[in-house]
Amino acid sequence: MPKTYMIGNWKMNQSLKDIDAFFSELKLENNQNNFWISPQAIHIPKCLEWGAKTGVLIGAQNCSDQEQGAYTGEISTDSLMELGAHFTLIGHSERRSYYAESDKFINSKTKKAIEKGLVPVLCIGETLEEREAGKTFDIVLGQLKAGLTNVLLNNESELIIAYEPVWAIGTGKTATPEQAGEVHDKIRELLQELYGETGAEISILYGGSVKPGNVTELLAQTNINGGLVGGASLQAESFTQLCAACIN
Ligand code: PGA
């Protein structure tokens, strides 16, 4: 069975004060190293201090595909590893749309992260226009194939996939469990084609307006193995409830 994760994507939110309040109010039970937070990069060291006290693993929202050198504004995978970061989001739809990240670039970052031992949480998802045009599977599976080109895995814990329909992110419009479930089933099929038995064990998270009120029915779908959560991960109370819904 794939492991169930709850990952908070804080995006460009939370002050230092907010971070202290969040972690001091968080109450986690049955922690299997499956509760993760990705703060703004500049806050990673502070969150790592809290992570050591609470058992939450900390990661980045993005990383460079380059080793090191003249890449102003970028964050290297080596630096993230040196700090103690555990993972990085890659290819979030906000990066694809606002910063024009291509599938090729996303693939290159995915490879670099895995090479360095950082777990990539590879994000894929269709826009509303694409869904309405009946292209959901083509887009999502196309992004997945492109993102995983020449990506080799030793085991399932080296990679996480997050399916996030763009129209459900930050909109309050969640995909129904059935809508999400059918896409997750297709993603699972492709992962098994690509990675055989390992593909059956890779966790596939759903993201897009996940909240305490809808998480249980989403997690009840066979191939939904957790959540990638924006808005509802910012408050300790709701993140606590989301984590409590994860059963491993
Ligand atoms: P949301 O964001 O939960 O606020 O919809 C999800 C995400 O962008 O990862």
JSON list of C-alpha atoms and ligand atoms in Angstrom, two decimals, residues 9 11 92 94 164 168-170 208-210 228-231, ligand 1:
[
{"chain": "A", "resi": 9, "resn": "ASN", "atom": "CA", "xyz": [2.27, 24.20, 0.74]},
{"chain": "A", "resi": 11, "resn": "LYS", "atom": "CA", "xyz": [3.30, 29.41, -0.85]},
{"chain": "A", "resi": 92, "resn": "HIS", "atom": "CA", "xyz": [3.44, 23.51, -9.18]},
{"chain": "A", "resi": 94, "resn": "GLU", "atom": "CA", "xyz": [1.67, 28.52, -10.20]},
{"chain": "A", "resi": 164, "resn": "GLU", "atom": "CA", "xyz": [-3.83, 19.29, -8.69]},
{"chain": "A", "resi": 168, "resn": "ALA", "atom": "CA", "xyz": [-9.55, 23.70, -7.95]},
{"chain": "A", "resi": 169, "resn": "ILE", "atom": "CA", "xyz": [-6.50, 25.49, -6.53]},
{"chain": "A", "resi": 170, "resn": "GLY", "atom": "CA", "xyz": [-7.36, 28.27, -4.11]},
{"chain": "A", "resi": 208, "resn": "GLY", "atom": "CA", "xyz": [-6.99, 21.76, -4.77]},
{"chain": "A", "resi": 209, "resn": "SER", "atom": "CA", "xyz": [-9.13, 23.17, -1.97]},
{"chain": "A", "resi": 210, "resn": "VAL", "atom": "CA", "xyz": [-8.57, 20.21, 0.35]},
{"chain": "A", "resi": 228, "resn": "LEU", "atom": "CA", "xyz": [-1.12, 18.71, -1.01]},
{"chain": "A", "resi": 229, "resn": "VAL", "atom": "CA", "xyz": [-2.80, 21.58, 0.78]},
{"chain": "A", "resi": 230, "resn": "GLY", "atom": "CA", "xyz": [-2.46, 25.33, 0.44]},
{"chain": "A", "resi": 231, "resn": "GLY", "atom": "CA", "xyz": [-5.00, 27.48, 2.28]},
{"chain": "B", "resi": 1, "resn": "PGA", "atom": "P1", "xyz": [-5.28, 25.14, -2.04]},
{"chain": "B", "resi": 1, "resn": "PGA", "atom": "O1", "xyz": [-3.84, 25.02, -2.75]},
{"chain": "B", "resi": 1, "resn": "PGA", "atom": "O2", "xyz": [-5.36, 24.03, -1.04]},
{"chain": "B", "resi": 1, "resn": "PGA", "atom": "O3", "xyz": [-5.27, 26.50, -1.38]},
{"chain": "B", "resi": 1, "resn": "PGA", "atom": "O4", "xyz": [-6.30, 25.02, -3.11]},
{"chain": "B", "resi": 1, "resn": "PGA", "atom": "C1", "xyz": [-3.31, 23.78, -3.12]},
{"chain": "B", "resi": 1, "resn": "PGA", "atom": "C2", "xyz": [-1.97, 23.94, -3.78]},
{"chain": "B", "resi": 1, "resn": "PGA", "atom": "O5", "xyz": [-1.80, 24.88, -4.57]},
{"chain": "B", "resi": 1, "resn": "PGA", "atom": "O6", "xyz": [-1.03, 23.14, -3.56]}
]
